[in-house]
Amino acid sequence: MSAITTSRGDRIVYDDLGAPGAVTAVFIAGAGPTRAEDPVTLATGEAFAVRGGRAFIPDRIGRGESTSEGPIDLPAQLDAIGALAAEADAPVILIGHSSGCAIALLAAARTPNLAGLVLWEAPLGLFEGGAASWWTNVRRAIEADDLEEAVAHYMVGMPPEWLEELKKSPAYPQVVLGWVPDGEALMEVEERGYRDVLSAVRAPLIAIVGTETFPGMIATADELAAAAPDGVSEQLAGAWHSWEPDAMAERLARLAGVTK
């Protein structure tokens, strides 16, 4: 376990796998589990390190062991990613998962040592009425301190069993407060448009979906790839919004140009 402190004073705790100086994969989780509850990302980071890369797997601000000194919002999350990229002191690949893709998209142009941007099943262009309308409903519920309603609004369109499983967590419903960066990022990316967000990103972009995926995900991946100066869309072994660790590690190793 390693830790850094951002300029705002947030403490980011992360797993550091691999050798210093190697191309570093920085994983950006979506509205999901802590790193301790995410064996898939851990296994991916370990497999990437074995192949000659390095992986940073952080707890998002206010989640797991990472603590916040202020509101958990998009600027704070972008600062955390910037601090991790600077700590790597090497070329960095940002890997966004789900809503973490929107955060990764906005972080990319702020990452001077960016070597690649990998987006796994970005939920963009999929909200009825658009992300701005969806996020307005979530935000209103948060501001009214009706966090259960906020969670329900946030998870509109997701498999109902995901919400039922979340309700068993001791973090429910306060967990939605840590999803503010995701909502703000999804709204900003859709409002600005993919081409504008990606206009300054010269590193390769790979928009990936699983071999079993949800409706609309392939079209979104294709649109993101087409909007990037250097983009491709691909399918990779995975299902239910999760990738196969070895397959993802191998793809990251090819992108990074490392192999052992």
mmCIF file of C-alpha atoms in Angstrom:
data_model
loop_
_atom_site.group_PDB
_atom_site.id
_atom_site.type_symbol
_atom_site.label_atom_id
_atom_site.label_comp_id
_atom_site.label_asym_id
_atom_site.label_seq_id
_atom_site.Cartn_x
_atom_site.Cartn_y
_atom_site.Cartn_z
ATOM 1 C CA MET A 1 0.000 0.000 0.000
ATOM 2 C CA SER A 2 1.200 3.504 -0.876
ATOM 3 C CA ALA A 3 -0.281 6.949 -0.286
ATOM 4 C CA ILE A 4 0.038 10.489 -1.634
ATOM 5 C CA THR A 5 -1.543 13.787 -0.662
ATOM 6 C CA THR A 6 -3.080 16.067 -3.284
ATOM 7 C CA SER A 7 -2.731 19.842 -3.379
ATOM 8 C CA ARG A 8 -6.128 20.085 -1.693
ATOM 9 C CA GLY A 9 -5.024 17.813 1.123
ATOM 10 C CA ASP A 10 -6.907 14.682 0.076
ATOM 11 C CA ARG A 11 -5.073 11.462 0.927
ATOM 12 C CA ILE A 12 -5.082 8.914 -1.891
ATOM 13 C CA VAL A 13 -4.238 5.344 -0.934
ATOM 14 C CA TYR A 14 -3.290 2.996 -3.742
ATOM 15 C CA ASP A 15 -1.634 -0.311 -4.592
ATOM 16 C CA ASP A 16 1.666 0.170 -6.424
ATOM 17 C CA LEU A 17 2.564 -2.877 -8.501
ATOM 18 C CA GLY A 18 5.659 -3.201 -10.674
ATOM 19 C CA ALA A 19 8.971 -1.426 -11.008
ATOM 20 C CA PRO A 20 9.456 2.364 -10.762
ATOM 21 C CA GLY A 21 10.129 3.977 -14.121
ATOM 22 C CA ALA A 22 7.992 1.552 -16.113
ATOM 23 C CA VAL A 23 4.962 2.677 -18.120
ATOM 24 C CA THR A 24 2.292 3.070 -15.442
ATOM 25 C CA ALA A 25 -1.362 2.078 -15.752
ATOM 26 C CA VAL A 26 -3.527 4.294 -13.527
ATOM 27 C CA PHE A 27 -6.919 2.682 -12.996
ATOM 28 C CA ILE A 28 -9.935 4.971 -12.548
ATOM 29 C CA ALA A 29 -12.886 3.101 -11.104
ATOM 30 C CA GLY A 30 -16.447 4.120 -11.750
ATOM 31 C CA ALA A 31 -19.273 4.100 -9.222
ATOM 32 C CA GLY A 32 -18.157 0.741 -7.924
ATOM 33 C CA PRO A 33 -16.281 -0.999 -5.146
ATOM 34 C CA THR A 34 -13.217 -0.088 -3.166
ATOM 35 C CA ARG A 35 -9.934 -1.486 -4.409
ATOM 36 C CA ALA A 36 -10.082 -4.149 -1.658
ATOM 37 C CA GLU A 37 -13.397 -5.338 -3.100
ATOM 38 C CA ASP A 38 -12.174 -5.372 -6.701
ATOM 39 C CA PRO A 39 -10.171 -8.539 -7.396
ATOM 40 C CA VAL A 40 -10.473 -8.099 -11.160
ATOM 41 C CA THR A 41 -8.533 -4.831 -11.242
ATOM 42 C CA LEU A 42 -5.972 -6.145 -8.764
ATOM 43 C CA ALA A 43 -5.379 -9.252 -10.887
ATOM 44 C CA THR A 44 -5.072 -7.055 -13.976
ATOM 45 C CA GLY A 45 -2.503 -4.811 -12.319
ATOM 46 C CA GLU A 46 -0.496 -7.803 -11.147
ATOM 47 C CA ALA A 47 -0.545 -9.361 -14.625
ATOM 48 C CA PHE A 48 0.495 -6.059 -16.229
ATOM 49 C CA ALA A 49 3.380 -5.753 -13.764
ATOM 50 C CA VAL A 50 4.539 -9.277 -14.624
ATOM 51 C CA ARG A 51 4.619 -8.229 -18.271
ATOM 52 C CA GLY A 52 6.949 -5.328 -17.471
ATOM 53 C CA GLY A 53 4.561 -2.502 -16.655
ATOM 54 C CA ARG A 54 3.589 -0.766 -13.445
ATOM 55 C CA ALA A 55 0.081 -0.308 -12.056
ATOM 56 C CA PHE A 56 -1.465 2.182 -9.646
ATOM 57 C CA ILE A 57 -4.811 0.978 -8.277
ATOM 58 C CA PRO A 58 -6.237 3.721 -6.045
ATOM 59 C CA ASP A 59 -9.246 4.019 -3.845
ATOM 60 C CA ARG A 60 -11.293 6.895 -5.172
ATOM 61 C CA ILE A 61 -11.597 9.953 -2.890
ATOM 62 C CA GLY A 62 -13.866 9.201 0.052
ATOM 63 C CA ARG A 63 -13.877 5.497 -0.763
ATOM 64 C CA GLY A 64 -12.007 2.723 1.026
ATOM 65 C CA GLU A 65 -8.852 4.137 2.588
ATOM 66 C CA SER A 66 -8.716 7.397 0.601
ATOM 67 C CA THR A 67 -9.950 10.414 2.561
ATOM 68 C CA SER A 68 -11.273 13.802 1.546
ATOM 69 C CA GLU A 69 -10.554 17.240 2.996
ATOM 70 C CA GLY A 70 -13.442 18.896 1.170
ATOM 71 C CA PRO A 71 -16.354 18.212 -1.156
ATOM 72 C CA ILE A 72 -15.976 15.080 -3.265
ATOM 73 C CA ASP A 73 -16.398 16.692 -6.655
ATOM 74 C CA LEU A 74 -14.938 16.454 -10.134
ATOM 75 C CA PRO A 75 -12.079 18.973 -9.631
ATOM 76 C CA ALA A 76 -10.923 17.063 -6.554
ATOM 77 C CA GLN A 77 -10.987 13.768 -8.450
ATOM 78 C CA LEU A 78 -9.056 15.241 -11.374
ATOM 79 C CA ASP A 79 -6.456 16.580 -8.931
ATOM 80 C CA ALA A 80 -6.108 13.082 -7.461
ATOM 81 C CA ILE A 81 -5.466 11.592 -10.892
ATOM 82 C CA GLY A 82 -2.948 14.327 -11.641
ATOM 83 C CA ALA A 83 -1.124 13.617 -8.398
ATOM 84 C CA LEU A 84 -0.940 9.897 -9.232
ATOM 85 C CA ALA A 85 0.330 10.617 -12.751
ATOM 86 C CA ALA A 86 3.018 12.908 -11.358
ATOM 87 C CA GLU A 87 3.988 10.301 -8.769
ATOM 88 C CA ALA A 88 4.513 7.743 -11.537
ATOM 89 C CA ASP A 89 7.276 9.918 -13.027
ATOM 90 C CA ALA A 90 6.935 7.857 -16.218
ATOM 91 C CA PRO A 91 4.589 7.548 -19.194
ATOM 92 C CA VAL A 92 1.035 6.944 -17.960
ATOM 93 C CA ILE A 93 -1.914 5.023 -19.356
ATOM 94 C CA LEU A 94 -5.258 6.091 -17.885
ATOM 95 C CA ILE A 95 -7.808 3.271 -17.707
ATOM 96 C CA GLY A 96 -11.379 4.315 -17.061
ATOM 97 C CA HIS A 97 -14.029 1.807 -16.069
ATOM 98 C CA SER A 98 -17.710 2.629 -16.671
ATOM 99 C CA SER A 99 -18.413 6.176 -15.418
ATOM 100 C CA GLY A 100 -14.708 6.392 -14.639
ATOM 101 C CA CYS A 101 -14.302 6.679 -18.430
ATOM 102 C CA ALA A 102 -15.792 10.174 -18.360
ATOM 103 C CA ILE A 103 -13.378 11.187 -15.604
ATOM 104 C CA ALA A 104 -10.478 9.663 -17.563
ATOM 105 C CA LEU A 105 -11.534 11.576 -20.687
ATOM 106 C CA LEU A 106 -11.362 14.872 -18.804
ATOM 107 C CA ALA A 107 -8.116 13.943 -17.068
ATOM 108 C CA ALA A 108 -6.379 12.986 -20.313
ATOM 109 C CA ALA A 109 -5.720 16.518 -21.568
ATOM 110 C CA ARG A 110 -4.345 17.434 -18.121
ATOM 111 C CA THR A 111 -1.834 14.559 -18.098
ATOM 112 C CA PRO A 112 1.417 15.681 -19.798
ATOM 113 C CA ASN A 113 2.985 12.224 -19.591
ATOM 114 C CA LEU A 114 -0.020 10.463 -21.154
ATOM 115 C CA ALA A 115 0.917 7.373 -23.183
ATOM 116 C CA GLY A 116 -2.580 6.035 -23.712
ATOM 117 C CA LEU A 117 -6.247 6.308 -22.779
ATOM 118 C CA VAL A 118 -8.242 3.107 -22.345
ATOM 119 C CA LEU A 119 -12.006 3.291 -21.840
ATOM 120 C CA TRP A 120 -13.943 0.222 -20.747
ATOM 121 C CA GLU A 121 -17.671 0.388 -21.547
ATOM 122 C CA ALA A 122 -18.234 4.126 -21.209
ATOM 123 C CA PRO A 123 -21.923 4.787 -20.371
ATOM 124 C CA LEU A 124 -22.099 7.891 -22.575
ATOM 125 C CA GLY A 125 -24.977 8.760 -24.878
ATOM 126 C CA LEU A 126 -27.125 6.151 -23.147
ATOM 127 C CA PHE A 127 -29.241 8.243 -20.752
ATOM 128 C CA GLU A 128 -32.815 8.946 -21.761
ATOM 129 C CA GLY A 129 -32.953 12.701 -22.234
ATOM 130 C CA GLY A 130 -29.166 12.974 -21.915
ATOM 131 C CA ALA A 131 -26.723 12.919 -19.019
ATOM 132 C CA ALA A 132 -27.559 16.498 -17.972
ATOM 133 C CA SER A 133 -31.212 15.629 -17.338
ATOM 134 C CA TRP A 134 -30.266 12.418 -15.549
ATOM 135 C CA TRP A 135 -27.693 14.159 -13.363
ATOM 136 C CA THR A 136 -30.121 16.965 -12.480
ATOM 137 C CA ASN A 137 -32.447 14.386 -10.927
ATOM 138 C CA VAL A 138 -29.609 12.804 -8.954
ATOM 139 C CA ARG A 139 -28.277 16.162 -7.787
ATOM 140 C CA ARG A 140 -31.703 17.374 -6.645
ATOM 141 C CA ALA A 141 -32.153 14.266 -4.524
ATOM 142 C CA ILE A 142 -28.694 14.721 -2.973
ATOM 143 C CA GLU A 143 -29.413 18.377 -2.193
ATOM 144 C CA ALA A 144 -32.707 17.332 -0.586
ATOM 145 C CA ASP A 145 -30.752 14.826 1.546
ATOM 146 C CA ASP A 146 -32.802 11.983 0.077
ATOM 147 C CA LEU A 147 -29.848 9.733 -0.620
ATOM 148 C CA GLU A 148 -31.879 6.600 -1.264
ATOM 149 C CA GLU A 149 -33.732 8.442 -4.005
ATOM 150 C CA ALA A 150 -30.420 9.756 -5.320
ATOM 151 C CA VAL A 151 -29.056 6.215 -5.615
ATOM 152 C CA ALA A 152 -32.231 5.072 -7.358
ATOM 153 C CA HIS A 153 -31.966 7.931 -9.859
ATOM 154 C CA TYR A 154 -28.266 7.277 -10.411
ATOM 155 C CA MET A 155 -28.861 3.603 -11.188
ATOM 156 C CA VAL A 156 -31.704 4.112 -13.656
ATOM 157 C CA GLY A 157 -31.310 1.654 -16.501
ATOM 158 C CA MET A 158 -28.906 -0.622 -14.648
ATOM 159 C CA PRO A 159 -29.826 -4.236 -13.820
ATOM 160 C CA PRO A 160 -32.154 -4.108 -10.767
ATOM 161 C CA GLU A 161 -30.147 -6.787 -8.994
ATOM 162 C CA TRP A 162 -27.195 -4.338 -8.824
ATOM 163 C CA LEU A 163 -29.289 -1.959 -6.710
ATOM 164 C CA GLU A 164 -30.535 -4.765 -4.490
ATOM 165 C CA GLU A 165 -26.967 -5.918 -3.901
ATOM 166 C CA LEU A 166 -25.847 -2.364 -3.127
ATOM 167 C CA LYS A 167 -28.555 -2.049 -0.480
ATOM 168 C CA LYS A 168 -26.775 -4.772 1.511
ATOM 169 C CA SER A 169 -23.654 -2.606 1.817
ATOM 170 C CA PRO A 170 -23.050 -0.643 5.040
ATOM 171 C CA ALA A 171 -22.105 2.293 2.787
ATOM 172 C CA TYR A 172 -25.640 2.495 1.353
ATOM 173 C CA PRO A 173 -27.030 5.078 0.640
ATOM 174 C CA GLN A 174 -24.199 7.491 1.572
ATOM 175 C CA VAL A 175 -22.110 5.912 -1.188
ATOM 176 C CA VAL A 176 -23.856 8.172 -3.710
ATOM 177 C CA LEU A 177 -21.955 11.181 -2.333
ATOM 178 C CA GLY A 178 -18.771 9.686 -3.767
ATOM 179 C CA TRP A 179 -20.387 9.414 -7.197
ATOM 180 C CA VAL A 180 -20.650 13.177 -7.686
ATOM 181 C CA PRO A 181 -17.451 13.318 -9.831
ATOM 182 C CA ASP A 182 -18.907 10.644 -12.107
ATOM 183 C CA GLY A 183 -22.165 12.494 -12.655
ATOM 184 C CA GLU A 184 -20.424 15.811 -13.219
ATOM 185 C CA ALA A 185 -17.973 14.212 -15.662
ATOM 186 C CA LEU A 186 -20.619 12.348 -17.644
ATOM 187 C CA MET A 187 -22.639 15.539 -17.983
ATOM 188 C CA GLU A 188 -19.623 17.634 -19.034
ATOM 189 C CA VAL A 189 -18.396 15.147 -21.624
ATOM 190 C CA GLU A 190 -21.822 14.877 -23.240
ATOM 191 C CA GLU A 191 -22.401 18.644 -23.182
ATOM 192 C CA ARG A 192 -18.992 19.500 -24.648
ATOM 193 C CA GLY A 193 -18.988 16.638 -27.129
ATOM 194 C CA TYR A 194 -16.398 13.936 -27.659
ATOM 195 C CA ARG A 195 -14.366 15.802 -30.270
ATOM 196 C CA ASP A 196 -13.957 18.868 -28.082
ATOM 197 C CA VAL A 197 -12.947 16.816 -25.034
ATOM 198 C CA LEU A 198 -10.445 14.805 -27.070
ATOM 199 C CA SER A 199 -9.117 17.592 -29.285
ATOM 200 C CA ALA A 200 -5.917 18.045 -27.265
ATOM 201 C CA VAL A 201 -5.301 14.330 -26.653
ATOM 202 C CA ARG A 202 -2.628 12.968 -28.973
ATOM 203 C CA ALA A 203 -2.004 9.690 -27.167
ATOM 204 C CA PRO A 204 -3.750 6.586 -28.533
ATOM 205 C CA LEU A 205 -7.319 6.023 -27.343
ATOM 206 C CA ILE A 206 -8.746 2.510 -27.136
ATOM 207 C CA ALA A 207 -12.486 2.274 -26.470
ATOM 208 C CA ILE A 208 -13.224 -1.280 -25.385
ATOM 209 C CA VAL A 209 -16.357 -3.302 -24.708
ATOM 210 C CA GLY A 210 -16.718 -6.870 -23.525
ATOM 211 C CA THR A 211 -17.578 -9.761 -25.784
ATOM 212 C CA GLU A 212 -20.864 -9.781 -23.861
ATOM 213 C CA THR A 213 -22.062 -6.232 -23.319
ATOM 214 C CA PHE A 214 -25.104 -4.013 -22.849
ATOM 215 C CA PRO A 215 -27.098 -2.364 -25.649
ATOM 216 C CA GLY A 216 -25.532 0.828 -26.945
ATOM 217 C CA MET A 217 -22.027 0.208 -25.600
ATOM 218 C CA ILE A 218 -20.529 -0.783 -28.963
ATOM 219 C CA ALA A 219 -21.947 2.295 -30.685
ATOM 220 C CA THR A 220 -20.555 4.564 -27.959
ATOM 221 C CA ALA A 221 -17.121 2.944 -28.237
ATOM 222 C CA ASP A 222 -17.150 3.465 -32.000
ATOM 223 C CA GLU A 223 -18.137 7.129 -31.594
ATOM 224 C CA LEU A 224 -15.401 7.787 -29.036
ATOM 225 C CA ALA A 225 -12.780 6.162 -31.245
ATOM 226 C CA ALA A 226 -13.922 8.180 -34.260
ATOM 227 C CA ALA A 227 -13.748 11.428 -32.273
ATOM 228 C CA ALA A 228 -10.162 10.888 -31.117
ATOM 229 C CA PRO A 229 -7.147 12.019 -33.180
ATOM 230 C CA ASP A 230 -5.756 8.486 -32.712
ATOM 231 C CA GLY A 231 -8.562 6.152 -31.685
ATOM 232 C CA VAL A 232 -9.762 2.584 -32.156
ATOM 233 C CA SER A 233 -12.675 0.594 -30.785
ATOM 234 C CA GLU A 234 -12.288 -3.041 -29.851
ATOM 235 C CA GLN A 235 -13.932 -5.952 -28.116
ATOM 236 C CA LEU A 236 -12.109 -7.871 -25.397
ATOM 237 C CA ALA A 237 -12.947 -10.940 -23.352
ATOM 238 C CA GLY A 238 -15.376 -9.875 -20.647
ATOM 239 C CA ALA A 239 -18.999 -9.851 -19.563
ATOM 240 C CA TRP A 240 -21.374 -8.041 -17.217
ATOM 241 C CA HIS A 241 -19.409 -4.806 -17.456
ATOM 242 C CA SER A 242 -16.165 -6.479 -16.336
ATOM 243 C CA TRP A 243 -13.079 -7.535 -18.293
ATOM 244 C CA GLU A 244 -10.973 -10.683 -18.075
ATOM 245 C CA PRO A 245 -7.755 -9.692 -16.221
ATOM 246 C CA ASP A 246 -5.234 -11.490 -18.424
ATOM 247 C CA ALA A 247 -6.841 -10.210 -21.608
ATOM 248 C CA MET A 248 -6.799 -6.618 -20.365
ATOM 249 C CA ALA A 249 -3.234 -6.917 -19.051
ATOM 250 C CA GLU A 250 -2.057 -8.230 -22.417
ATOM 251 C CA ARG A 251 -3.792 -5.365 -24.242
ATOM 252 C CA LEU A 252 -2.232 -2.815 -21.895
ATOM 253 C CA ALA A 253 1.189 -4.394 -22.384
ATOM 254 C CA ARG A 254 0.864 -4.069 -26.172
ATOM 255 C CA LEU A 255 -0.200 -0.460 -25.837
ATOM 256 C CA ALA A 256 2.679 0.254 -23.464
ATOM 257 C CA GLY A 257 5.210 -1.602 -25.611
ATOM 258 C CA VAL A 258 6.330 -3.768 -22.714
ATOM 259 C CA THR A 259 6.638 -7.518 -22.544
ATOM 260 C CA LYS A 260 8.484 -10.102 -20.516
#
